[in-house]
GROMACS .gro file of N, CA and C in nm:
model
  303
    1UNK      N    1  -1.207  -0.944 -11.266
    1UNK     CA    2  -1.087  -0.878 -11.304
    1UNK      C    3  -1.009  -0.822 -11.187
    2UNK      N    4  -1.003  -0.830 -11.061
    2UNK     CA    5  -0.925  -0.763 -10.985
    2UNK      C    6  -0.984  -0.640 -10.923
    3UNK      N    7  -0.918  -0.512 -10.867
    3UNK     CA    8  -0.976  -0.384 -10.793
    3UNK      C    9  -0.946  -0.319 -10.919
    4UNK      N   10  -0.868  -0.339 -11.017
    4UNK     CA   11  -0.826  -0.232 -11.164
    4UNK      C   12  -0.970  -0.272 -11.243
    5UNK      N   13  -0.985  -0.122 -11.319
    5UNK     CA   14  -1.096  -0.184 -11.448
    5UNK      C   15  -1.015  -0.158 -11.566
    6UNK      N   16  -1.034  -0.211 -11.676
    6UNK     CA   17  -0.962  -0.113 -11.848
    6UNK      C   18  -1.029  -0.057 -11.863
    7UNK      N   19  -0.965  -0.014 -11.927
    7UNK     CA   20  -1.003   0.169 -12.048
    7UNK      C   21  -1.174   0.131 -12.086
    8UNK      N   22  -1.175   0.025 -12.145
    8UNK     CA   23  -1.308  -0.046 -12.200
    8UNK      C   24  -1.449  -0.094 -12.113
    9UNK      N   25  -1.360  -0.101 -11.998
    9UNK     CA   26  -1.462  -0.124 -11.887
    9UNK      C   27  -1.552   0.007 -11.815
   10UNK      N   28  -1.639   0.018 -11.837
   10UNK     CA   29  -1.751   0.121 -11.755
   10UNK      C   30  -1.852   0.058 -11.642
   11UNK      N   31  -1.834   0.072 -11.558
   11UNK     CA   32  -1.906   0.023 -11.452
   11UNK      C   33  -1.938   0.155 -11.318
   12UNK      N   34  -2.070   0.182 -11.347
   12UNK     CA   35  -2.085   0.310 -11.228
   12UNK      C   36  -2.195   0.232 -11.154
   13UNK      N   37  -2.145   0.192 -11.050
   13UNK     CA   38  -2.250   0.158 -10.921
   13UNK      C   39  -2.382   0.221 -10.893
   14UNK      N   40  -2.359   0.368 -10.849
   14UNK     CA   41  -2.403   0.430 -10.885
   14UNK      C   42  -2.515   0.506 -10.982
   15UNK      N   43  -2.501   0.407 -11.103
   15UNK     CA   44  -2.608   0.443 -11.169
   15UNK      C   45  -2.803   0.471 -11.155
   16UNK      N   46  -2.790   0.321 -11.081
   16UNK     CA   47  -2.930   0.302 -11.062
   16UNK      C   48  -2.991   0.382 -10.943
   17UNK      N   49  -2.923   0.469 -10.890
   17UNK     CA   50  -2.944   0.537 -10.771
   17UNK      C   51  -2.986   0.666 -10.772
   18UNK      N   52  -3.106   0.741 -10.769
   18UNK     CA   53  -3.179   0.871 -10.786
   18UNK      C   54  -3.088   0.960 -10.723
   19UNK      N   55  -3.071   1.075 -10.822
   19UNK     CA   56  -2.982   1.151 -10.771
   19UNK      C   57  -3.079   1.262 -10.650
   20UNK      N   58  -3.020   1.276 -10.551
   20UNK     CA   59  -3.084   1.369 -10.433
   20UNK      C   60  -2.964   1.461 -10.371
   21UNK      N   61  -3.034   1.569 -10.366
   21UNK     CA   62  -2.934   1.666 -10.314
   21UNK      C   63  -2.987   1.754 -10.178
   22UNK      N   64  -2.995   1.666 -10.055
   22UNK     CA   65  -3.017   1.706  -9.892
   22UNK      C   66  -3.056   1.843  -9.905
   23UNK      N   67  -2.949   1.908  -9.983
   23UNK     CA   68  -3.003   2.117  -9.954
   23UNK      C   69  -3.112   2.132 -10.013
   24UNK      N   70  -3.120   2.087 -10.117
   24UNK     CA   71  -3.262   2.159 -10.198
   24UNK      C   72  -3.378   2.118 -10.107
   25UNK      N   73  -3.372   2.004 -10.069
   25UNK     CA   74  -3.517   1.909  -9.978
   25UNK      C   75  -3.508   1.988  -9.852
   26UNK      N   76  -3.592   2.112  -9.812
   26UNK     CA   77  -3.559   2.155  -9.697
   26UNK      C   78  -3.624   2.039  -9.580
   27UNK      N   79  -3.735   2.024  -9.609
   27UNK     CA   80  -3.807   1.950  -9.546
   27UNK      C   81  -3.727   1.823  -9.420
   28UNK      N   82  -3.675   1.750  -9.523
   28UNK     CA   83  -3.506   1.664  -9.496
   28UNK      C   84  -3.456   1.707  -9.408
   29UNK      N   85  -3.385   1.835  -9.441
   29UNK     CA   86  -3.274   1.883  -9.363
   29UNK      C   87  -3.298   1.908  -9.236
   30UNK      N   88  -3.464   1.943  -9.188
   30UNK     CA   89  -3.496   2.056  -9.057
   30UNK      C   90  -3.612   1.900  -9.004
   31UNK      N   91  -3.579   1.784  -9.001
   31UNK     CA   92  -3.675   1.669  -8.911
   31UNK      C   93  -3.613   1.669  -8.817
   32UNK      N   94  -3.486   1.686  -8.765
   32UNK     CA   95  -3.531   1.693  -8.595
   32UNK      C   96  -3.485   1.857  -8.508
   33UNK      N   97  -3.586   1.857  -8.432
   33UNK     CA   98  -3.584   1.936  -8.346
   33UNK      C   99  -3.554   1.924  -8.196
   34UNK      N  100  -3.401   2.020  -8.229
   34UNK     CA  101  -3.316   2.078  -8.065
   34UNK      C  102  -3.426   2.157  -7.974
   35UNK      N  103  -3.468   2.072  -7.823
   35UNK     CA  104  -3.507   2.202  -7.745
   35UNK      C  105  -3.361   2.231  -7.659
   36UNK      N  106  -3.331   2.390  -7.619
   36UNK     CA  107  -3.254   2.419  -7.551
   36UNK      C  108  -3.349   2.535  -7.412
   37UNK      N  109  -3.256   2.501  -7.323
   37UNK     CA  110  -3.331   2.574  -7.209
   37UNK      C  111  -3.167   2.615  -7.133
   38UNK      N  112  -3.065   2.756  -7.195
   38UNK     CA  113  -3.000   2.804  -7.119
   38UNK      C  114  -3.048   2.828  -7.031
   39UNK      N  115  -2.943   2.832  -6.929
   39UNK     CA  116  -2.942   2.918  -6.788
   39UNK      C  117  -2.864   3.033  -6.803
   40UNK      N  118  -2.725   3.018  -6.858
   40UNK     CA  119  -2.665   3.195  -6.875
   40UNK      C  120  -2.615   3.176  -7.052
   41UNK      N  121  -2.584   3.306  -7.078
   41UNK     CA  122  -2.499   3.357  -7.203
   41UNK      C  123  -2.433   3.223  -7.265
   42UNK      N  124  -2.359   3.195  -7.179
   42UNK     CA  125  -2.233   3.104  -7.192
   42UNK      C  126  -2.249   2.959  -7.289
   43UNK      N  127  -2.415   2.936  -7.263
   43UNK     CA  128  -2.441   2.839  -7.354
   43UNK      C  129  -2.513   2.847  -7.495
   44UNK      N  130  -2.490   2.960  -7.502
   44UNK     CA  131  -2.535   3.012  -7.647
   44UNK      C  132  -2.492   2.969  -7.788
   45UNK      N  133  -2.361   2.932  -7.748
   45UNK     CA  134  -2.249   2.860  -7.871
   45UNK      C  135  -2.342   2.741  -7.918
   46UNK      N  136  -2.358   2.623  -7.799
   46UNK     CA  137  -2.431   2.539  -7.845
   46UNK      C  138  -2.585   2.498  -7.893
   47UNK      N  139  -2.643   2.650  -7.927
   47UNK     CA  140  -2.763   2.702  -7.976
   47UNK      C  141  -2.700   2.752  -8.102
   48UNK      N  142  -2.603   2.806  -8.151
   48UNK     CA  143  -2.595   2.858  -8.246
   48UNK      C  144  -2.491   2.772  -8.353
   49UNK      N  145  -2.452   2.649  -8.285
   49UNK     CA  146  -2.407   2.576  -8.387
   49UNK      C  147  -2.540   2.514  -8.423
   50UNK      N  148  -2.627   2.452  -8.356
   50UNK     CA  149  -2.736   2.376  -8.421
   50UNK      C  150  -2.814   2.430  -8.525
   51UNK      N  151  -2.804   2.562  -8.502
   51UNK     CA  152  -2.876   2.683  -8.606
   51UNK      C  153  -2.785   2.659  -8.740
   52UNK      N  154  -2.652   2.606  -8.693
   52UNK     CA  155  -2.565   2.677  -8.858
   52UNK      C  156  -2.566   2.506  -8.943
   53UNK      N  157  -2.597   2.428  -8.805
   53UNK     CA  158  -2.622   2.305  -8.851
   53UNK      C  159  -2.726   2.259  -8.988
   54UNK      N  160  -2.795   2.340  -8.961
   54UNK     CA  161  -2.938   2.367  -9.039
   54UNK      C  162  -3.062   2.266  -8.968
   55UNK      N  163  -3.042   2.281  -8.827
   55UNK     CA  164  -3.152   2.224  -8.735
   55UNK      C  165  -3.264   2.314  -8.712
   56UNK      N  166  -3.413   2.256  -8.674
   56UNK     CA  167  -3.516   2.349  -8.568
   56UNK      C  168  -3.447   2.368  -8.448
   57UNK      N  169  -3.465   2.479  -8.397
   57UNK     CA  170  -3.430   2.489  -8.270
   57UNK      C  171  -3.549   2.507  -8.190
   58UNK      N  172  -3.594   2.499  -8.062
   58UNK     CA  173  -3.687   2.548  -7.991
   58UNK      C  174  -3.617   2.580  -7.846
   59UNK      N  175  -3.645   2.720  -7.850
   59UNK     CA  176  -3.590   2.792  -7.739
   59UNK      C  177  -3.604   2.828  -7.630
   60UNK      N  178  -3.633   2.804  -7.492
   60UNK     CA  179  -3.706   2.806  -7.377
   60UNK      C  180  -3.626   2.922  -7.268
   61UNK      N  181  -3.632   3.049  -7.262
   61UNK     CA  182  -3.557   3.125  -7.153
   61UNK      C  183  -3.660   3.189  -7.063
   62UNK      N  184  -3.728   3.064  -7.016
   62UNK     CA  185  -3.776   3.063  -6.911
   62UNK      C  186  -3.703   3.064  -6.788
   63UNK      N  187  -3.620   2.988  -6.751
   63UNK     CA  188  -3.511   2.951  -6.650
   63UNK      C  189  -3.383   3.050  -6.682
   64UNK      N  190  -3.367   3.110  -6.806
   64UNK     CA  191  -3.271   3.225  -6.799
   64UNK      C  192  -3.228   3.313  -6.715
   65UNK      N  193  -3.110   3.349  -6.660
   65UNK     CA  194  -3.111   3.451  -6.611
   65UNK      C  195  -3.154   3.623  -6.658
   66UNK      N  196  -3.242   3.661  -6.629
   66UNK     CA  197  -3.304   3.758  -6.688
   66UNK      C  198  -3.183   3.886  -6.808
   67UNK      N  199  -3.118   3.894  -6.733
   67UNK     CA  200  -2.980   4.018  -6.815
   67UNK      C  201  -2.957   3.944  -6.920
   68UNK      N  202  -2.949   3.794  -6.920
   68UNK     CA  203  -2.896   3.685  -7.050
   68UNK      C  204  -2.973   3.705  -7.171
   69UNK      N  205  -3.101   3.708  -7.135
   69UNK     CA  206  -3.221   3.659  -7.228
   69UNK      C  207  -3.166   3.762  -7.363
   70UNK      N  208  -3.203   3.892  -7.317
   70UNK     CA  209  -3.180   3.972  -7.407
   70UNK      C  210  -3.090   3.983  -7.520
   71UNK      N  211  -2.948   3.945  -7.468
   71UNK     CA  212  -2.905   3.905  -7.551
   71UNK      C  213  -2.833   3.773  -7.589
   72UNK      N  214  -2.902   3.706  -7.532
   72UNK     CA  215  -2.927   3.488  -7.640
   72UNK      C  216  -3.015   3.559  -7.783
   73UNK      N  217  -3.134   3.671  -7.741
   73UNK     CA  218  -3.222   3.656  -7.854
   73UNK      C  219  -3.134   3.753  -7.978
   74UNK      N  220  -3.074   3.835  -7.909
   74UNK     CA  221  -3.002   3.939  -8.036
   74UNK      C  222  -2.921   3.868  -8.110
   75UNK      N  223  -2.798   3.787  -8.024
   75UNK     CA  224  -2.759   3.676  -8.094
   75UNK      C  225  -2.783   3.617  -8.180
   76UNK      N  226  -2.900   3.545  -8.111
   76UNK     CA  227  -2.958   3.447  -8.243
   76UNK      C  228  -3.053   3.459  -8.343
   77UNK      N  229  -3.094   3.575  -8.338
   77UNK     CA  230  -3.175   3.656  -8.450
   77UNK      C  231  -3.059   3.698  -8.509
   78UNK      N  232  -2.905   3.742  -8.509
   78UNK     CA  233  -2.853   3.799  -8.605
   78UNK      C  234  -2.813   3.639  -8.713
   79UNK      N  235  -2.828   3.530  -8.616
   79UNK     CA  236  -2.767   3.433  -8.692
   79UNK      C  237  -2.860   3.397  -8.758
   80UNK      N  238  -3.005   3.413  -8.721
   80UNK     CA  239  -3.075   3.370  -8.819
   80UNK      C  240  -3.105   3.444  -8.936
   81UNK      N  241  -3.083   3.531  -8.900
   81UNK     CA  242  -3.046   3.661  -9.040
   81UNK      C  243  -3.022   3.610  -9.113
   82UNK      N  244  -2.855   3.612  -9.079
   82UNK     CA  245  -2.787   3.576  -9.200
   82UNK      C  246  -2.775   3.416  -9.246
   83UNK      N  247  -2.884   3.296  -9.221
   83UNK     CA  248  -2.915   3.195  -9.238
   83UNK      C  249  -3.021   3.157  -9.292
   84UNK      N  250  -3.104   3.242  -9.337
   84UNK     CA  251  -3.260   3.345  -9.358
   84UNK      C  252  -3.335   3.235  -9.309
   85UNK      N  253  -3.336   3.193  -9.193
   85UNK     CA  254  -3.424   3.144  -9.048
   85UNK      C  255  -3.562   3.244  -9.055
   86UNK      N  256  -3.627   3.114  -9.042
   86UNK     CA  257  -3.785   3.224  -8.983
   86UNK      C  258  -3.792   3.207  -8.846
   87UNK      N  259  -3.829   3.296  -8.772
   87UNK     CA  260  -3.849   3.305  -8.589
   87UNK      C  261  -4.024   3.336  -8.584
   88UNK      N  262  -4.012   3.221  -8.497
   88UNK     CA  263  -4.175   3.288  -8.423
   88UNK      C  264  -4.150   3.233  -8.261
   89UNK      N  265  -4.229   3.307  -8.153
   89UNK     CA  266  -4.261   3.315  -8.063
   89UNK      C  267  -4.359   3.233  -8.016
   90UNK      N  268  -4.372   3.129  -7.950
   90UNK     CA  269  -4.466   3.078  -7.925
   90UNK      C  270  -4.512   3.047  -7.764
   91UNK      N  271  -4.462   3.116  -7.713
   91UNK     CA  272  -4.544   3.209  -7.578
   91UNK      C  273  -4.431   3.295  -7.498
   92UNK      N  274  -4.412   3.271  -7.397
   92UNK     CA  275  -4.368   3.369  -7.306
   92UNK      C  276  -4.252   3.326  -7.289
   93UNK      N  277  -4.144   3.391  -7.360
   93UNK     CA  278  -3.969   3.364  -7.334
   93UNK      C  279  -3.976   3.271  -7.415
   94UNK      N  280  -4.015   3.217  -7.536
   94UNK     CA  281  -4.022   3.035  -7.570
   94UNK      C  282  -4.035   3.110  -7.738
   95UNK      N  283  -3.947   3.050  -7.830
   95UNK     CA  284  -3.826   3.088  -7.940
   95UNK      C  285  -3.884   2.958  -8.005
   96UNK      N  286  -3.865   3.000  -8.189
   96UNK     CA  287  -3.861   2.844  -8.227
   96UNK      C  288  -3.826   2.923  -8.380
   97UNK      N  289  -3.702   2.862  -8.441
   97UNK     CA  290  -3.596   2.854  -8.509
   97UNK      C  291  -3.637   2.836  -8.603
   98UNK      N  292  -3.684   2.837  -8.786
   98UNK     CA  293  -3.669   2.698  -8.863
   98UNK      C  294  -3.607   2.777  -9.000
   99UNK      N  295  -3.602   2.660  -9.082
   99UNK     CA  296  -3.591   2.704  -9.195
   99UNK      C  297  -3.697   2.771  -9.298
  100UNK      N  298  -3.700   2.885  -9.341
  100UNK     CA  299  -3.750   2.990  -9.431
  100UNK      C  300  -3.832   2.935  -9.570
  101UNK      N  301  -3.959   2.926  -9.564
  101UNK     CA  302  -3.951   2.829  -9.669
  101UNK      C  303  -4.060   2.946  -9.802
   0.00000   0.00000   0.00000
């Protein structure tokens, strides 16, 4: 019949296809994991979009400039706040991001 269907015609492509919805499956959403290793403040933006992304992050301010560290982590603990992110520490200066489950 052409790209038009009639009134009479029902055709959903679609049908046979399991409906899935990415947010609910956290699991899905958080398979790959960002490591970041700032050096100053300045690159914090691109730590905290990956966070709003709904990525793992793993955080390394080892190589930080020391005055920075402090606050990359206030930062990004407020974002994970309000993203309800779980944080754990997994050694010395070294951050790891995920989703709250």
């Amino acid at each position: 019949m052409g790209w038009w269907k009639s009134k009479n015609q029902t055709t959903d492509d679609t049908a046979s296809l399991p409906a899935t919805n990415l947010y609910d499956n956290k699991d899905a959403a958080m398979e790959l994991i960002k490591e970041f290793t700032p050096k100053t403040y300045e690159e914090v933006e691109l730590i905290a979009n990956a966070l709003v992304a709904r990525k793992s992050v793993k955080l390394n301010l080892q190589n930080t400039i020391i005055g920075d560290r402090r606050r990359i982590i206030d930062f990004l603990c407020g974002i994970a706040y309000v993203l309800d992110l779980d944080i754990k520490k997994n050694g010395v200066d070294i951050y790891e991001f995920k989703l709250n489950k």
